Short mmCIF file of C-alpha atoms and ligand atoms in Angstrom, two decimals:
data_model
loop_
_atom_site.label_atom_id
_atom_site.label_comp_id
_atom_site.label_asym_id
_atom_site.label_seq_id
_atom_site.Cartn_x
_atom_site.Cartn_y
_atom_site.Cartn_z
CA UNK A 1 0.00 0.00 0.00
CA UNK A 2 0.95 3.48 -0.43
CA UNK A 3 0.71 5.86 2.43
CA UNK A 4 0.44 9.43 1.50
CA UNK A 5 -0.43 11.74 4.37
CA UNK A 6 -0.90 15.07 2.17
CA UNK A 7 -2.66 13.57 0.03
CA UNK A 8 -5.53 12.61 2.61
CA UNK A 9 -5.60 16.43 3.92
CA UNK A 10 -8.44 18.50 2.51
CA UNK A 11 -7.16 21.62 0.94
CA UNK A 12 -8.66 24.08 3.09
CA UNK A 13 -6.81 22.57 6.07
CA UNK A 14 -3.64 22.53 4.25
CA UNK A 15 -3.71 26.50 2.96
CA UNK A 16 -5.43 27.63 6.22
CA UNK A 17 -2.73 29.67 8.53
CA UNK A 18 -3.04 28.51 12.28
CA UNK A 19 -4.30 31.18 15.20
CA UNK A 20 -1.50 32.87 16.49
CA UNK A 21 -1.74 33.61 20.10
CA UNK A 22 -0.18 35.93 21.81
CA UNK A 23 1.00 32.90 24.18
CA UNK A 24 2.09 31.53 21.08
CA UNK A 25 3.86 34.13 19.79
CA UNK A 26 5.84 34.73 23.30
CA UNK A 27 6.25 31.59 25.84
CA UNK A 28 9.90 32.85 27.57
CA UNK A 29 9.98 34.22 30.93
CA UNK A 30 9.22 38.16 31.57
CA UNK A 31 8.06 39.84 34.52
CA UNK A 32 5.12 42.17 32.80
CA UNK A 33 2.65 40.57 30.73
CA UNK A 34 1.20 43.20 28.80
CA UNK A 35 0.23 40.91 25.14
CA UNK A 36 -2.92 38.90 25.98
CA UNK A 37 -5.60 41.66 27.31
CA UNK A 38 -5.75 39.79 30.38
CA UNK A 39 -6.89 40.74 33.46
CA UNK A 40 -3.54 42.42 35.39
CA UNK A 41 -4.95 42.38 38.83
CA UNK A 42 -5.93 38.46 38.93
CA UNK A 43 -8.79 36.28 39.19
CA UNK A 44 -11.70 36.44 41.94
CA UNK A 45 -10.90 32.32 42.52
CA UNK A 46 -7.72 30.68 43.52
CA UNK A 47 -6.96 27.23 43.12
CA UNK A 48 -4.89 26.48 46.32
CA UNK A 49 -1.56 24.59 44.62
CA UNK A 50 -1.72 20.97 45.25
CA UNK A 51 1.69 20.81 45.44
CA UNK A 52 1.50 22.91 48.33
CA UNK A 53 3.41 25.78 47.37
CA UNK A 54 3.19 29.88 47.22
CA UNK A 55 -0.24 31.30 46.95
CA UNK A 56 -1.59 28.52 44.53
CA UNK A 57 -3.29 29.25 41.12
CA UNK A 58 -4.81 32.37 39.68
CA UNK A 59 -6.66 31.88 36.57
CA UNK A 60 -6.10 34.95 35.22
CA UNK A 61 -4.05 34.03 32.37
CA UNK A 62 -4.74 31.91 29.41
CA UNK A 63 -3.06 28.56 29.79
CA UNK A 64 -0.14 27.22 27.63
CA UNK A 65 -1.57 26.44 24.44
CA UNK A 66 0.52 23.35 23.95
CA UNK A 67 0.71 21.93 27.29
CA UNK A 68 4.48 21.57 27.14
CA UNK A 69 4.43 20.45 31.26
CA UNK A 70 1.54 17.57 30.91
CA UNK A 71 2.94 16.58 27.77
CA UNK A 72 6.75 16.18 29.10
CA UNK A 73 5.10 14.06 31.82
CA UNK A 74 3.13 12.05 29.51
CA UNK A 75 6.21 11.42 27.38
CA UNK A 76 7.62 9.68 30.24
CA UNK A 77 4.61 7.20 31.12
CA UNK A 78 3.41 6.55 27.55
CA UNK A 79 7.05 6.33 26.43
CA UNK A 80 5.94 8.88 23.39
CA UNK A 81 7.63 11.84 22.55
CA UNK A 82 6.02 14.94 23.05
CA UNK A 83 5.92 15.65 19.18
CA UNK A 84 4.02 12.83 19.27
CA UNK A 85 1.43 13.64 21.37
CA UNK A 86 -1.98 15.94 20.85
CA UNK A 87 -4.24 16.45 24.01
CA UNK A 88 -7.98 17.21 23.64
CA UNK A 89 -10.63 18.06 25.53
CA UNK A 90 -11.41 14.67 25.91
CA UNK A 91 -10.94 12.38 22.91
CA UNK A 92 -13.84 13.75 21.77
CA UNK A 93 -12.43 16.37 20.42
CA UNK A 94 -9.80 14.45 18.82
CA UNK A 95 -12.30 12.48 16.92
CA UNK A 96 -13.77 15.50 15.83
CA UNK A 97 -10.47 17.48 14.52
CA UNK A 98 -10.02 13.98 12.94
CA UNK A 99 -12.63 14.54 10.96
CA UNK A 100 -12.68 17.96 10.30
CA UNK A 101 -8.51 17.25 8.78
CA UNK A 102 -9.65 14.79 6.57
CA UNK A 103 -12.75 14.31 5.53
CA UNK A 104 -14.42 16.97 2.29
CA UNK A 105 -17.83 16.53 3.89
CA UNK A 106 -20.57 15.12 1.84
CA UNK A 107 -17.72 13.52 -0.50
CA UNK A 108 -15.52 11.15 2.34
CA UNK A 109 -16.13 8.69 4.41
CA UNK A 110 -15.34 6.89 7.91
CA UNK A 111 -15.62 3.14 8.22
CA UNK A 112 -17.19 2.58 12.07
CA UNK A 113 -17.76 -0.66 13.35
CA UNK A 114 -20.60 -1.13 14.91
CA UNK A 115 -21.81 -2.17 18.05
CA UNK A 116 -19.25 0.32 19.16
CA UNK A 117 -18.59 4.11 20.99
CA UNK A 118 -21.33 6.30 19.74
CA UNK A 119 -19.00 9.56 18.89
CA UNK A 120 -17.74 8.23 15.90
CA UNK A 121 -20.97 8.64 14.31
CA UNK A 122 -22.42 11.65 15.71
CA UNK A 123 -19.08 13.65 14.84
CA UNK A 124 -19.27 12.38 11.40
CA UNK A 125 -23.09 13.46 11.56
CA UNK A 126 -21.84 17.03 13.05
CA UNK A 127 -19.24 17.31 10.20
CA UNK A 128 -21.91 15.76 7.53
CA UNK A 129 -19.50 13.24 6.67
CA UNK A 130 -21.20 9.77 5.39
CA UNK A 131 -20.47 6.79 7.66
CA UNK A 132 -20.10 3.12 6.19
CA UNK A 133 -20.82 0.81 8.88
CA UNK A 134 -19.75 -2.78 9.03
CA UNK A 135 -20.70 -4.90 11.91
CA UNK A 136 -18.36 -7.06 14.10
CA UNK A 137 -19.01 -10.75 13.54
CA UNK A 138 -20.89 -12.36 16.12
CA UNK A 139 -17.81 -12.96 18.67
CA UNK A 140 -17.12 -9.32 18.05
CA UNK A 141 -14.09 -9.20 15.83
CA UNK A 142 -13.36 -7.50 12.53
CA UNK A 143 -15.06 -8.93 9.60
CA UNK A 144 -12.18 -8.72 7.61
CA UNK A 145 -13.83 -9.30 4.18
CA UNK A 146 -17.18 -6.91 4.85
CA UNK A 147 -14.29 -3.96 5.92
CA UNK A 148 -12.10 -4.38 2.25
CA UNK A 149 -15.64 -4.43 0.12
CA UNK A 150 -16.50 -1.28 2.15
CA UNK A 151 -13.52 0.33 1.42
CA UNK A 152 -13.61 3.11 -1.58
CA UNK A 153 -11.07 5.64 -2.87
CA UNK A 154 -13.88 8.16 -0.95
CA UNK A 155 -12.77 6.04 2.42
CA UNK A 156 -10.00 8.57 4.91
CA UNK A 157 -10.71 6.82 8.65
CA UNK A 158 -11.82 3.88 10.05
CA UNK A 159 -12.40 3.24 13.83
CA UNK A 160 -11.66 0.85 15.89
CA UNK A 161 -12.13 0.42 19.62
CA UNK A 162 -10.49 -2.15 21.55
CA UNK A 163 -11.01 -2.57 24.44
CA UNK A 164 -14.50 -2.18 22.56
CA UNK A 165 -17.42 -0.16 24.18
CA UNK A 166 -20.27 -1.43 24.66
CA UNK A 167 -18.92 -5.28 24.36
CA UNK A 168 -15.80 -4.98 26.62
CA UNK A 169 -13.53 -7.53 24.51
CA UNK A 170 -9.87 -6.74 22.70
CA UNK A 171 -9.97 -6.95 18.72
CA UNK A 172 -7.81 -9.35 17.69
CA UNK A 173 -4.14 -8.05 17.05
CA UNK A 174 -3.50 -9.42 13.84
CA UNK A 175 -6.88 -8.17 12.52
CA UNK A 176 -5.94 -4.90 13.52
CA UNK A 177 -2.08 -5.50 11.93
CA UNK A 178 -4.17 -6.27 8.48
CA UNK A 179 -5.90 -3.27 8.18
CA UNK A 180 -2.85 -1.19 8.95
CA UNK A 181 -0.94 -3.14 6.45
CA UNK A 182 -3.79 -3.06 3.65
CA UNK A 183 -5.75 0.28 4.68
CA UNK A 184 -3.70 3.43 2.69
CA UNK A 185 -6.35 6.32 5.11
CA UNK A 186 -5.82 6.59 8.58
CA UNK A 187 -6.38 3.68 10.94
CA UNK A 188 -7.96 5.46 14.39
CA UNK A 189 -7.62 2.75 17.69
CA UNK A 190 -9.04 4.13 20.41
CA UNK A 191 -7.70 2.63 23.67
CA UNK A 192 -10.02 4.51 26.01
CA UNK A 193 -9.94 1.37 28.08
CA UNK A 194 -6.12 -0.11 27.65
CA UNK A 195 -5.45 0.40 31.32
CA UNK A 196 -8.03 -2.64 32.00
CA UNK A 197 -6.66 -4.64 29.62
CA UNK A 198 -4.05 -7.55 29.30
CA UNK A 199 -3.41 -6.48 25.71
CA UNK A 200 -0.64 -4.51 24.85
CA UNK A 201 -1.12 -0.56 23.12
CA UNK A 202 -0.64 0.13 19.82
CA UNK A 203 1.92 2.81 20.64
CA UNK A 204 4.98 1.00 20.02
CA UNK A 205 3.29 0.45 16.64
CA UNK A 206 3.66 4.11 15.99
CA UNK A 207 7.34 4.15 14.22
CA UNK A 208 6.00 1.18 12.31
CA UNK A 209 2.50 2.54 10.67
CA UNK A 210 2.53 6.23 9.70
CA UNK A 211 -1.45 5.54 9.41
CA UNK A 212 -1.81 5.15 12.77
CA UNK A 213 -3.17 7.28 15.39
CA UNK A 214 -3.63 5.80 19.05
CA UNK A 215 -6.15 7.34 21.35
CA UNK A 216 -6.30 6.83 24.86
CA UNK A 217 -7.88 9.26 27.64
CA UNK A 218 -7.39 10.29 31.17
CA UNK A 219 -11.36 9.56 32.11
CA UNK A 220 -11.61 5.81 32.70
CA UNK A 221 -8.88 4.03 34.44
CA UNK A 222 -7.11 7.41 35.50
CA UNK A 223 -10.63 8.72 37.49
CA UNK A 224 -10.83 12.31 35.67
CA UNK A 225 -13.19 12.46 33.30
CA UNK A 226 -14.62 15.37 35.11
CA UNK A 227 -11.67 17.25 34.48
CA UNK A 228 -11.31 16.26 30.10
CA UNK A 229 -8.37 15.20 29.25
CA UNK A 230 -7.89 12.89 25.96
CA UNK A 231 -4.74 12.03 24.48
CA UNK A 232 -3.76 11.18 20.32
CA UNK A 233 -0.62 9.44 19.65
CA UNK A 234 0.60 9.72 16.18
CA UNK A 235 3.22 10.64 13.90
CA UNK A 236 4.74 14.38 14.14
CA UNK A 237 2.96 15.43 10.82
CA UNK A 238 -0.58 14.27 12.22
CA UNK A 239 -0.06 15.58 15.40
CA UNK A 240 0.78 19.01 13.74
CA UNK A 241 -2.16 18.73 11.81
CA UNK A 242 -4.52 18.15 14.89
CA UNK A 243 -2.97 21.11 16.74
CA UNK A 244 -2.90 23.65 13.71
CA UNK A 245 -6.78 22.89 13.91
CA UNK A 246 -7.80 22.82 17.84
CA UNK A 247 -8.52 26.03 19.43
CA UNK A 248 -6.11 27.59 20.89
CA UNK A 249 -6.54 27.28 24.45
CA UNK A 250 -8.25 23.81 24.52
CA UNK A 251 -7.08 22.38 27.70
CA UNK A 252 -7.56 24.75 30.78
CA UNK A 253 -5.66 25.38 33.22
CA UNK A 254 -6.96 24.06 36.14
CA UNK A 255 -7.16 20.92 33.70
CA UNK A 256 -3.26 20.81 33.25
CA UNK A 257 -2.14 21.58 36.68
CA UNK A 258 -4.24 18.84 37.91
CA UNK A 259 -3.39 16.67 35.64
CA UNK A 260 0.33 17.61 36.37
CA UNK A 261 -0.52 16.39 39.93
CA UNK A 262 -2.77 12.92 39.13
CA UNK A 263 0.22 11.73 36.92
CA UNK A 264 2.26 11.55 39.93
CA UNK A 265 -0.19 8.82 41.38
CA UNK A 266 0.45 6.00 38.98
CA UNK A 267 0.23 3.94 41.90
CA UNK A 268 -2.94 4.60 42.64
CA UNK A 269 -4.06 3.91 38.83
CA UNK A 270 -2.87 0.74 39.00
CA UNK A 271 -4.56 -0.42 42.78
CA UNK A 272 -7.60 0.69 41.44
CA UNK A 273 -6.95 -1.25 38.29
CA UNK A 274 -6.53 -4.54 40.17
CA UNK A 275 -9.38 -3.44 42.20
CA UNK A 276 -11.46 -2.85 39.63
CA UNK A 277 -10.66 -6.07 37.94
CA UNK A 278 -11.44 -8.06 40.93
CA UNK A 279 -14.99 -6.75 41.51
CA UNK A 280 -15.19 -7.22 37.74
CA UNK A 281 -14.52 -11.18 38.19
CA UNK A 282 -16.86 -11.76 41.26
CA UNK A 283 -19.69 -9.03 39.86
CA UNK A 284 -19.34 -12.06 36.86
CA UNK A 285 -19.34 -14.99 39.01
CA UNK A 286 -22.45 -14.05 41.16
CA UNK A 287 -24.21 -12.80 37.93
CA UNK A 288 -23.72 -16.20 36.29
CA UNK A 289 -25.91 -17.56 39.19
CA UNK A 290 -28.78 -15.44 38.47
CA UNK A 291 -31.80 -17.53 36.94
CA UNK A 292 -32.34 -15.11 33.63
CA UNK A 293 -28.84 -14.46 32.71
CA UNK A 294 -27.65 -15.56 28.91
CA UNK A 295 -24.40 -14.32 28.62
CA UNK A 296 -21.64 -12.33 30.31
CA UNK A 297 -19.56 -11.30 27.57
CA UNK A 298 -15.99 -11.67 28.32
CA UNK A 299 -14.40 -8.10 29.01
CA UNK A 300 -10.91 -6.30 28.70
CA UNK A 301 -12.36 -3.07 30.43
CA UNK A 302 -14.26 -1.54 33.64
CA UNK A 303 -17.46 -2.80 31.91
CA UNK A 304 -19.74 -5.98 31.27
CA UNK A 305 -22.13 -6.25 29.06
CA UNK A 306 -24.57 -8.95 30.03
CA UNK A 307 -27.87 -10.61 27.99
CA UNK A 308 -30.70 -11.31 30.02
CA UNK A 309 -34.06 -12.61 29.50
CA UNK A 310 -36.32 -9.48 29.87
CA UNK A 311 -33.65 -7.11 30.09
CA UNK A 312 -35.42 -4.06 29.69
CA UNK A 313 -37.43 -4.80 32.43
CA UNK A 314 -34.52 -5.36 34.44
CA UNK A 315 -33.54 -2.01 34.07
CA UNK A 316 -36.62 -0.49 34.81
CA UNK A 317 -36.46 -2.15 38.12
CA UNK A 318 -33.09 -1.57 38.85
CA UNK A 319 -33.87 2.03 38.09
CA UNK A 320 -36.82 2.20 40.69
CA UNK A 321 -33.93 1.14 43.44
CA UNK A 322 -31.81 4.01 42.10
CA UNK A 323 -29.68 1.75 40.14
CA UNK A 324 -28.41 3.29 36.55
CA UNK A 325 -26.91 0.90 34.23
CA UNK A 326 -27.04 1.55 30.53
CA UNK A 327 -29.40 -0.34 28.81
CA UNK A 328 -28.10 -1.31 25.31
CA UNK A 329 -30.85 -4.05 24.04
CA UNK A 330 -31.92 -1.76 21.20
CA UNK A 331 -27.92 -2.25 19.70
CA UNK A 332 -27.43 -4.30 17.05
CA UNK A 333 -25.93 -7.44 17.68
CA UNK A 334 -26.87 -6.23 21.46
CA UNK A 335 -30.53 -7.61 22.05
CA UNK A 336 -31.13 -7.80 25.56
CA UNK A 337 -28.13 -6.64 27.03
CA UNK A 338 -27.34 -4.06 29.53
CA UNK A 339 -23.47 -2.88 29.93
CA UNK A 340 -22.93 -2.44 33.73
CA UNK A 341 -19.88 -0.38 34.83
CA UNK A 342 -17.86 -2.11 37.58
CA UNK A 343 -18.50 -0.18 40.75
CA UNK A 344 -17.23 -0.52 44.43
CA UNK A 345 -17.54 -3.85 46.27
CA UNK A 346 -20.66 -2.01 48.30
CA UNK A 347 -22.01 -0.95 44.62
CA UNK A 348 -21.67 -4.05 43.33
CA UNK A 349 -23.09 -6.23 46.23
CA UNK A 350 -26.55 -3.70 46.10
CA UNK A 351 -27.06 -4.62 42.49
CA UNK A 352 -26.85 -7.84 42.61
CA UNK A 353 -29.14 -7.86 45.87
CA UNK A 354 -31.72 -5.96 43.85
CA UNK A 355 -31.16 -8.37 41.00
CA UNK A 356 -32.06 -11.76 43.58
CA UNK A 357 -35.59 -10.00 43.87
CA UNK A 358 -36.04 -9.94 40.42
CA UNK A 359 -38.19 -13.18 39.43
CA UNK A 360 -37.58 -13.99 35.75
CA UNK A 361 -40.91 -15.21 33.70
C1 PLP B 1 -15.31 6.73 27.54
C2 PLP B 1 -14.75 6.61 26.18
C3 PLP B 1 -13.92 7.61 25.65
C4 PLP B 1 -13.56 8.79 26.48
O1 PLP B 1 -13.87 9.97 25.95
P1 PLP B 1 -13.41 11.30 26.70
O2 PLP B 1 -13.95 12.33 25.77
O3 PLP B 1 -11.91 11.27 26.73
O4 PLP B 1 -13.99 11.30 28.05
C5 PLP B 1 -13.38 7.44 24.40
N1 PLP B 1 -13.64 6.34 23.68
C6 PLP B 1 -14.42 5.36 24.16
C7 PLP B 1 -14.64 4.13 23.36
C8 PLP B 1 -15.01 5.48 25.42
O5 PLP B 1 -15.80 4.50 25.87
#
């Protein structure tokens, strides 16, 4: 296959000039800020430094608009250079920008591959780019065959999540090794769940495929999806694509300095990774005892998804006892299943209670 990365660009991303900010345009050390039209006397909130030290955080400037600090840290956990790295607001917005880099809307299209994460398609909605769906096979793996006849010279993306969301299993490797090999658009694996997982990233991949962009994010397995912070891995030229097109300011700063902070506590990633893991097994093991259950899908992530007989009236009542899980039975290749999110041990042990008083007909 021939890989050429210009010639996937659309034209007006190409000629467009990026925003300069004034952040942008000076990042060295000075003692009077005068460039940005910010407020000079500071903000009416501090955020107290979590490092302990000085006053804390005034929010009165506009944050580094490529996140040098988070992305120097990164670079050391993900092994990644820092060229190599984009940071969204979630990996929403990379998905987005992904789009919006790419695809001529109303002339490309994405390959998505369903039952999977629901942004694919709305951003290609949002962007009115046509979506080609081909369904996983019935274990949920790549249909191989199905993904090739979809292909057309029209085709700049295809998705693929593994861990997957809703159905919680790895795509098999060498599937995924095919379509980078074959595939001459950019091959998208999101890795929103890779922390849960036994499987190893695609990142090392990286120097291999220059078609390959790996996302992962910092609101599953790292506990911050309050705060958005998604991550792209890809070559230099993507990732200079991606940030010529974000806004400027994307991440905030409270965002980054926190996130400067949580990266210190790998450790307590990875306990809550085992943890998680744990409660996943039992939650599976006393669910498999329940009278109406079909199937409990194996899983790579902080998720099950389960078939049951009358599953959307299992949700119903686990909603009257203030239980959410998300009820998926309208998905196809999803009838009657409900993905439930690992919670704590307590969590866990109250849905399952709630679940013994449900009699199956
Ligand atoms: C949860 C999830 C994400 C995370 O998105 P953020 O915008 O980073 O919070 C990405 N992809 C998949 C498949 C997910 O399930």
């Amino acid at each position: 296959m021939e890989f050429n990365l210009n010639s996937l660009v659309r034209e007006n991303i190409k000629n467009m000039t990026a925003y300069s900010s004034a952040r942008h345009e000076f990042s060295g050390n000075a003692s009077i800020f005068l460039d940005a039209n910010e407020n000079s006397f500071g903000s009416p909130v501090n955020l107290p430094s979590p490092l302990g030290e000085g006053l804390g955080v005034r929010f009165n400037r506009y944050p580094d608009p490529s996140q040098m600090e988070v992305k120097e840290k990164l670079s050391l956990i993900k092994g990644v250079a820092s060229q190599n790295i984009f940071l969204g607001n979630g990996s929403d917005e990379a998905i987005d920008l992904l789009y919006r880099i790419f695809c001529e809307p109303s002339r490309d299209n994405a390959i998505i591959l369903p039952p999977t994460y629901g942004m694919y398609e709305v951003c290609a909605e949002m962007n009115n780019i046509k979506t080609k769906r081909v369904n996983l096979t019935a274990d949920f793996q790549l249909n191989l065959d199905a993904i090739e006849e979809a292909i057309d010279s029209y085709t700049k993306l295809i998705f693929i999540c593994s861990p997957n969301n809703p159905t919680g299993n790895s795509i098999n490797r060498s599937d995924v090794e095919i379509i980078l090999n074959n595939f001459d658009g950019i091959v998208v694996i999101d890795e929103a769940y890779i922390n849960y997982s036994k499987q190893k990233s695609f990142i090392p991949e990286l120097t291999e495929y220059p078609n390959l962009i790996v996302m992962q994010t910092l609101s599953k397995a790292w506990g911050l999806a309050g705060l958005r912070l998604g991550m792209a891995f890809a070559s230099e030229k993507i990732i200079d694509l991606m940030n010529k097109v974000k806004y400027p300011y994307n991440i905030n700063s409270a965002t980054q300095l926190l996130v400067l902070d949580a990266l210190n506590n790998i450790e307590w990633v990875n306990n809550h990774i085992t943890i998680t893991v744990n409660e996943r097994e039992k939650l599976k093991s006393e669910l498999q005892n329940l009278p109406f259950i079909e199937n409990i899908f194996p899983s790579d992530a902080n998720f099950i998804l389960v078939k049951m007989r009358g599953a959307r009236n299992i949700y119903e009542l686990l909603v009257s006892k203030g239980i959410i899980v998300r009820d998926r039975s309208k998905v196809i290749l999803c009838d009657d299943c409900l993905r439930i999110t690992i919670g704590t041990e307590k969590e866990n042990q109250t849905l399952i209670e709630a679940l013994l008083n449900y009699k199956a007909n």
